[in-house]
């Protein structure tokens, strides 16, 4: 198996003690692993809510310098503005990453690209944008490349959906750049990280970015998805030998995700149907409304024809769904 890149460390630098303890433990737990280990910690955190922990700020850069000195690990942090890039460069940070909220904004990415031009950064990790947009992601990568710096793509999914198809398409378009999986943000759940690391191996990713904290329960951000350095060691010694049929595995990941959405959509539909049933009952309306049924069936068949789906198949499925709807409403 080719050597992997492991970008590991806390979601956020919180205290000097937390950063140093996590870094020492990570460096010790991964000492027997082949591949490159990079220590990550967010200093300036792009958080959804204003009243939550927004990152420790500039002070955290000193802690990253100490990590470098004491453990010899390369260090990485997230940047969202040219000022942050300058501060990170001045502090001797080896790698930066562009987060999903920033990579959704090409103006911000261009400003970052301009700020890193001519620097001796070892590389930039570009996360996929929060929205499922492979063209935007590829464009961000190009902007950074034009600044003359090494780039790798980080697939973190959209919200907590993997969006495998987006990563598959980027990988087809840009087989020349490294693709890293971020199971922590993709799942938002520490329990799901091992399974996603297995997926990353099977799909021949080039590495993983995993959030690791010395005390995940006490973490000031993303506490449900962070794991301990000991848990990290356990899941990374997993050895998956089956490297066959990668293309089929990609396609199956994509189809399974579409199936998930299909069933979730059906479940949502039944919930609404139940609400409609309650309303009809209250108003004394019949459950079956033949005109409405014909109307929506014809609309679906017309649509099926337009997109090249077999009309009979669409009709048969729709009749079954309607049958269940009627049962639920009764
Ligand atoms: C992070 O890596 O800490 C982060 C904020 O990730 P994302 O941009 O993927 O949400
Ligand atoms: Mn995080």
Coordinates of C-alpha atoms and ligand atoms in Angstrom, one line a residue:
X1 CA 0.0 0.0 0.0
X2 CA 1.3 3.5 -0.8
X3 CA 2.2 5.8 2.0
X4 CA -0.6 7.8 3.4
X5 CA -0.8 11.3 4.8
X6 CA -2.3 11.6 8.2
X7 CA -3.4 15.1 9.2
X8 CA -4.4 14.7 12.9
X9 CA -5.1 16.9 15.8
X10 CA -7.8 18.8 17.6
X11 CA -10.6 20.7 15.9
X12 CA -9.4 23.8 17.7
X13 CA -6.4 24.8 19.8
X14 CA -7.9 25.6 23.2
X15 CA -5.1 25.7 25.7
X16 CA -1.3 25.2 25.5
X17 CA -1.6 22.2 27.7
X18 CA -4.4 20.6 25.5
X19 CA -2.4 21.2 22.3
X20 CA 0.9 19.9 23.7
X21 CA -0.6 16.8 25.4
X22 CA -2.5 15.9 22.2
X23 CA 0.5 16.5 20.0
X24 CA 2.8 14.4 22.2
X25 CA 0.3 11.5 22.4
X26 CA -0.3 11.6 18.6
X27 CA 3.4 11.7 17.8
X28 CA 3.9 8.7 20.1
X29 CA 0.8 6.7 18.9
X30 CA 1.7 7.2 15.2
X31 CA 5.5 6.6 15.6
X32 CA 5.2 3.1 14.1
X33 CA 3.0 4.1 11.2
X34 CA 4.6 4.5 7.7
X35 CA 3.5 7.7 6.0
X36 CA 3.6 11.4 6.7
X37 CA 2.0 12.8 9.9
X38 CA 1.0 16.4 10.1
X39 CA -0.4 18.0 13.3
X40 CA -3.5 20.1 12.8
X41 CA -5.2 22.6 15.0
X42 CA -7.7 25.3 14.2
X43 CA -6.7 28.7 15.6
X44 CA -9.4 30.9 13.9
X45 CA -12.6 28.9 13.8
X46 CA -15.4 29.7 11.3
X47 CA -18.3 28.7 13.6
X48 CA -22.0 28.8 12.7
X49 CA -23.1 30.5 16.0
X50 CA -21.6 33.7 17.2
X51 CA -21.8 32.8 20.9
X52 CA -19.7 29.6 20.6
X53 CA -15.9 29.3 20.9
X54 CA -14.4 31.1 17.9
X55 CA -10.9 29.9 18.3
X56 CA -8.0 31.0 20.5
X57 CA -6.6 33.4 17.9
X58 CA -3.0 34.4 17.3
X59 CA -1.7 33.0 20.6
X60 CA -2.3 29.5 19.3
X61 CA 0.4 30.0 16.7
X62 CA 3.0 30.0 19.5
X63 CA 1.7 26.6 20.6
X64 CA 2.0 25.2 17.1
X65 CA 5.6 26.4 17.0
X66 CA 6.2 24.6 20.3
X67 CA 4.6 21.4 18.8
X68 CA 7.1 21.6 15.9
X69 CA 10.0 22.1 18.2
X70 CA 9.2 19.4 20.7
X71 CA 7.7 16.6 18.5
X72 CA 9.3 17.5 15.1
X73 CA 5.9 17.1 13.5
X74 CA 4.9 19.4 10.6
X75 CA 2.0 21.7 11.6
X76 CA -1.2 22.9 9.8
X77 CA -3.9 25.4 10.6
X78 CA -7.0 26.8 8.8
X79 CA -7.0 30.2 7.2
X80 CA -9.9 32.2 5.9
X81 CA -8.3 35.6 5.2
X82 CA -5.0 37.0 3.8
X83 CA -4.2 38.4 7.3
X84 CA -4.4 35.0 8.7
X85 CA -2.2 33.6 5.9
X86 CA 0.4 36.2 6.7
X87 CA 0.4 35.5 10.4
X88 CA 0.6 31.7 9.8
X89 CA 3.5 32.2 7.4
X90 CA 5.3 34.4 9.8
X91 CA 4.9 31.8 12.5
X92 CA 6.4 29.1 10.3
X93 CA 3.3 27.0 9.9
X94 CA 4.1 24.3 7.3
X95 CA 0.7 23.7 5.8
X96 CA -2.6 25.5 5.7
X97 CA -6.1 24.3 4.9
X98 CA -9.0 26.2 3.5
X99 CA -12.2 25.2 5.2
X100 CA -15.5 24.3 3.6
X101 CA -17.2 27.6 4.4
X102 CA -14.3 29.6 2.8
X103 CA -13.9 27.3 -0.2
X104 CA -17.5 28.1 -1.1
X105 CA -16.4 31.7 -1.8
X106 CA -14.0 32.2 -4.8
X107 CA -13.2 35.8 -3.8
X108 CA -11.9 34.6 -0.4
X109 CA -9.9 31.8 -2.0
X110 CA -8.3 34.1 -4.6
X111 CA -7.3 36.5 -1.8
X112 CA -5.7 33.5 0.1
X113 CA -4.0 32.4 -3.2
X114 CA -2.6 35.9 -3.7
X115 CA -1.3 36.0 -0.1
X116 CA 0.6 32.7 -0.4
X117 CA 2.3 33.5 -3.7
X118 CA 6.1 33.2 -3.3
X119 CA 5.9 31.7 0.2
X120 CA 7.7 28.5 1.2
X121 CA 4.6 26.8 2.5
X122 CA 4.8 23.0 2.0
X123 CA 1.2 22.8 0.8
X124 CA -2.4 23.8 1.0
X125 CA -5.3 21.4 1.7
X126 CA -8.5 22.6 0.0
X127 CA -11.7 21.2 1.5
X128 CA -14.7 20.8 -0.7
X129 CA -17.2 23.7 -0.4
X130 CA -20.2 23.2 2.0
X131 CA -22.4 22.8 -1.0
X132 CA -22.2 19.9 -3.5
X133 CA -20.3 21.7 -6.2
X134 CA -17.4 20.0 -7.9
X135 CA -16.7 22.8 -10.3
X136 CA -16.2 25.3 -7.5
X137 CA -13.9 22.9 -5.7
X138 CA -11.8 22.3 -8.8
X139 CA -11.7 26.0 -9.4
X140 CA -10.4 26.7 -5.8
X141 CA -7.7 24.1 -6.4
X142 CA -6.7 25.8 -9.6
X143 CA -6.5 29.2 -7.9
X144 CA -4.0 27.8 -5.3
X145 CA -2.0 26.0 -7.9
X146 CA -1.6 29.2 -9.9
X147 CA 0.0 30.7 -6.8
X148 CA 2.7 28.1 -7.2
X149 CA 2.0 26.0 -4.1
X150 CA 1.4 22.3 -3.7
X151 CA -2.3 21.4 -3.3
X152 CA -4.2 18.4 -2.0
X153 CA -8.0 18.1 -2.0
X154 CA -9.8 17.2 1.3
X155 CA -13.2 15.5 0.9
X156 CA -15.3 16.4 3.9
X157 CA -18.8 16.0 2.4
X158 CA -21.7 18.4 2.6
X159 CA -23.1 18.7 6.1
X160 CA -23.0 15.2 7.3
X161 CA -23.6 13.6 3.9
X162 CA -20.6 12.1 2.1
X163 CA -21.4 13.3 -1.4
X164 CA -19.3 10.5 -2.8
X165 CA -20.1 11.5 -6.4
X166 CA -18.5 14.9 -5.9
X167 CA -15.3 13.4 -4.8
X168 CA -15.4 10.7 -7.5
X169 CA -15.8 13.4 -10.2
X170 CA -13.0 15.5 -8.8
X171 CA -10.7 12.5 -8.7
X172 CA -11.6 11.7 -12.3
X173 CA -10.9 15.3 -13.3
X174 CA -7.7 15.6 -11.3
X175 CA -6.2 12.2 -10.8
X176 CA -2.8 14.0 -10.4
X177 CA -3.6 15.6 -7.0
X178 CA -3.9 13.8 -3.7
X179 CA -7.3 13.1 -2.3
X180 CA -7.7 13.1 1.5
X181 CA -10.8 12.0 3.4
X182 CA -12.0 13.9 6.5
X183 CA -14.2 11.4 8.2
X184 CA -14.6 13.6 11.3
X185 CA -16.5 16.4 9.6
X186 CA -18.1 14.1 7.1
X187 CA -19.9 12.1 9.8
X188 CA -19.9 14.4 12.8
X189 CA -19.7 11.2 14.9
X190 CA -16.7 9.6 16.5
X191 CA -18.4 6.1 16.1
X192 CA -18.4 6.4 12.3
X193 CA -14.7 7.3 11.9
X194 CA -13.3 3.8 11.7
X195 CA -15.8 2.8 9.0
X196 CA -15.0 5.8 6.9
X197 CA -11.3 5.3 7.2
X198 CA -11.9 1.8 5.9
X199 CA -13.8 3.4 2.9
X200 CA -10.9 5.7 2.3
X201 CA -8.5 2.7 2.1
X202 CA -10.8 0.8 -0.2
X203 CA -11.3 3.7 -2.5
X204 CA -7.6 4.4 -2.6
X205 CA -7.6 7.8 -1.0
X206 CA -4.1 9.3 -0.3
X207 CA -4.7 10.0 3.4
X208 CA -7.1 11.1 6.1
X209 CA -7.7 14.2 8.2
X210 CA -9.0 13.2 11.6
X211 CA -9.9 15.3 14.6
X212 CA -8.0 14.1 17.7
X213 CA -8.3 15.6 21.2
X214 CA -6.7 14.6 24.5
X215 CA -10.1 14.8 26.1
X216 CA -12.9 14.8 23.5
X217 CA -15.7 15.1 26.0
X218 CA -14.4 18.5 27.1
X219 CA -13.7 19.8 23.6
X220 CA -14.9 23.4 23.0
X221 CA -16.0 22.6 19.5
X222 CA -17.0 19.4 17.6
X223 CA -16.9 17.3 20.7
X224 CA -19.0 14.5 19.3
X225 CA -16.6 13.7 16.5
X226 CA -13.2 13.9 18.2
X227 CA -11.4 10.8 19.2
X228 CA -8.5 10.2 21.6
X229 CA -4.9 9.6 20.4
X230 CA -5.3 6.0 21.6
X231 CA -8.4 5.5 19.6
X232 CA -6.6 6.9 16.6
X233 CA -3.9 4.4 16.9
X234 CA -6.4 1.5 17.1
X235 CA -8.2 2.5 14.0
X236 CA -5.2 3.2 11.9
X237 CA -3.5 -0.1 12.5
X238 CA -6.6 -1.6 10.7
X239 CA -5.1 -3.2 7.7
X240 CA -7.3 -3.6 4.6
X241 CA -5.8 -5.7 2.0
X242 CA -8.6 -5.8 -0.5
X243 CA -7.6 -3.2 -3.0
X244 CA -9.4 -4.8 -5.9
X245 CA -12.2 -3.3 -8.0
X246 CA -11.8 0.2 -6.8
X247 CA -14.0 1.6 -9.6
X248 CA -16.9 -0.7 -8.6
X249 CA -16.5 0.3 -5.0
X250 CA -16.7 4.0 -5.9
X251 CA -19.8 3.4 -7.9
X252 CA -21.4 1.3 -5.1
X253 CA -20.6 4.1 -2.5
X254 CA -22.4 6.5 -4.9
X255 CA -25.4 4.3 -5.4
X256 CA -25.7 3.5 -1.7
X257 CA -25.8 7.2 -1.0
X258 CA -28.5 7.8 -3.6
X259 CA -30.5 4.9 -2.0
X260 CA -30.2 6.4 1.4
X261 CA -31.6 9.6 0.0
X262 CA -34.4 7.8 -1.8
X263 CA -35.6 6.0 1.3
X264 CA -35.2 9.1 3.5
X265 CA -37.3 10.9 0.9
X266 CA -40.0 8.2 1.0
X267 CA -40.0 8.4 4.8
X268 CA -40.5 12.2 4.7
X269 CA -43.2 11.8 2.1
X270 CA -45.1 9.4 4.4
X271 CA -44.8 11.8 7.3
X272 CA -46.4 14.6 5.2
X273 CA -49.0 12.1 4.0
X274 CA -49.9 11.4 7.6
X275 CA -50.4 15.1 8.2
X276 CA -52.6 15.4 5.1
X277 CA -54.6 12.4 6.4
X278 CA -55.3 14.1 9.7
X279 CA -56.4 17.3 7.9
X280 CA -58.8 15.4 5.6
X281 CA -60.3 13.6 8.6
X282 CA -60.8 16.9 10.4
X283 CA -62.5 18.4 7.4
X284 CA -64.5 15.3 6.6
X285 CA -62.8 14.7 3.2
X286 CA -62.4 11.3 1.5
X287 CA -58.9 9.8 1.7
X288 CA -58.8 8.9 -2.0
X289 CA -59.1 11.9 -4.3
X290 CA -59.1 10.3 -7.9
X291 CA -58.6 13.6 -9.8
X292 CA -55.6 14.7 -7.7
X293 CA -54.1 11.2 -8.0
X294 CA -54.5 11.2 -11.9
X295 CA -53.0 14.7 -12.0
X296 CA -49.8 13.9 -10.1
X297 CA -49.5 10.5 -11.9
X298 CA -49.6 12.1 -15.3
X299 CA -47.2 14.8 -14.3
X300 CA -44.7 12.2 -13.1
X301 CA -45.1 10.2 -16.3
X302 CA -44.5 13.2 -18.4
X303 CA -41.4 14.0 -16.4
X304 CA -40.2 10.4 -16.7
X305 CA -40.4 10.6 -20.5
X306 CA -38.5 13.8 -20.5
X307 CA -35.6 12.5 -18.4
X308 CA -35.5 9.1 -20.2
X309 CA -36.9 6.9 -17.4
X310 CA -39.2 4.1 -18.3
X311 CA -42.8 5.4 -17.8
X312 CA -44.2 2.1 -16.8
X313 CA -41.7 1.7 -14.1
X314 CA -42.4 5.2 -12.8
X315 CA -46.2 4.5 -12.9
X316 CA -45.8 1.1 -11.1
X317 CA -43.7 2.6 -8.3
X318 CA -46.0 5.6 -7.9
X319 CA -49.0 3.4 -7.6
X320 CA -47.3 1.4 -4.8
X321 CA -46.4 4.6 -3.0
X322 CA -49.9 6.0 -3.3
X323 CA -51.3 2.7 -2.0
X324 CA -49.1 3.0 1.1
X325 CA -50.2 6.7 1.5
X326 CA -53.8 5.7 1.4
X327 CA -53.2 3.0 4.1
X328 CA -51.4 5.5 6.3
X329 CA -54.1 8.1 5.9
X330 CA -56.8 5.6 6.8
Ligands
LIG1 C1 -12.0 22.0 10.5 O1 -11.4 21.2 9.8 O2 -11.9 22.2 11.7 C2 -13.2 22.6 9.9 C3 -13.8 23.7 10.3 O3 -13.7 21.9 8.9 P1 -14.8 22.2 7.7 O4 -14.3 23.4 7.0 O5 -14.6 20.9 6.9 O6 -16.1 22.3 8.4
LIG2 MN1 -13.9 20.7 13.6

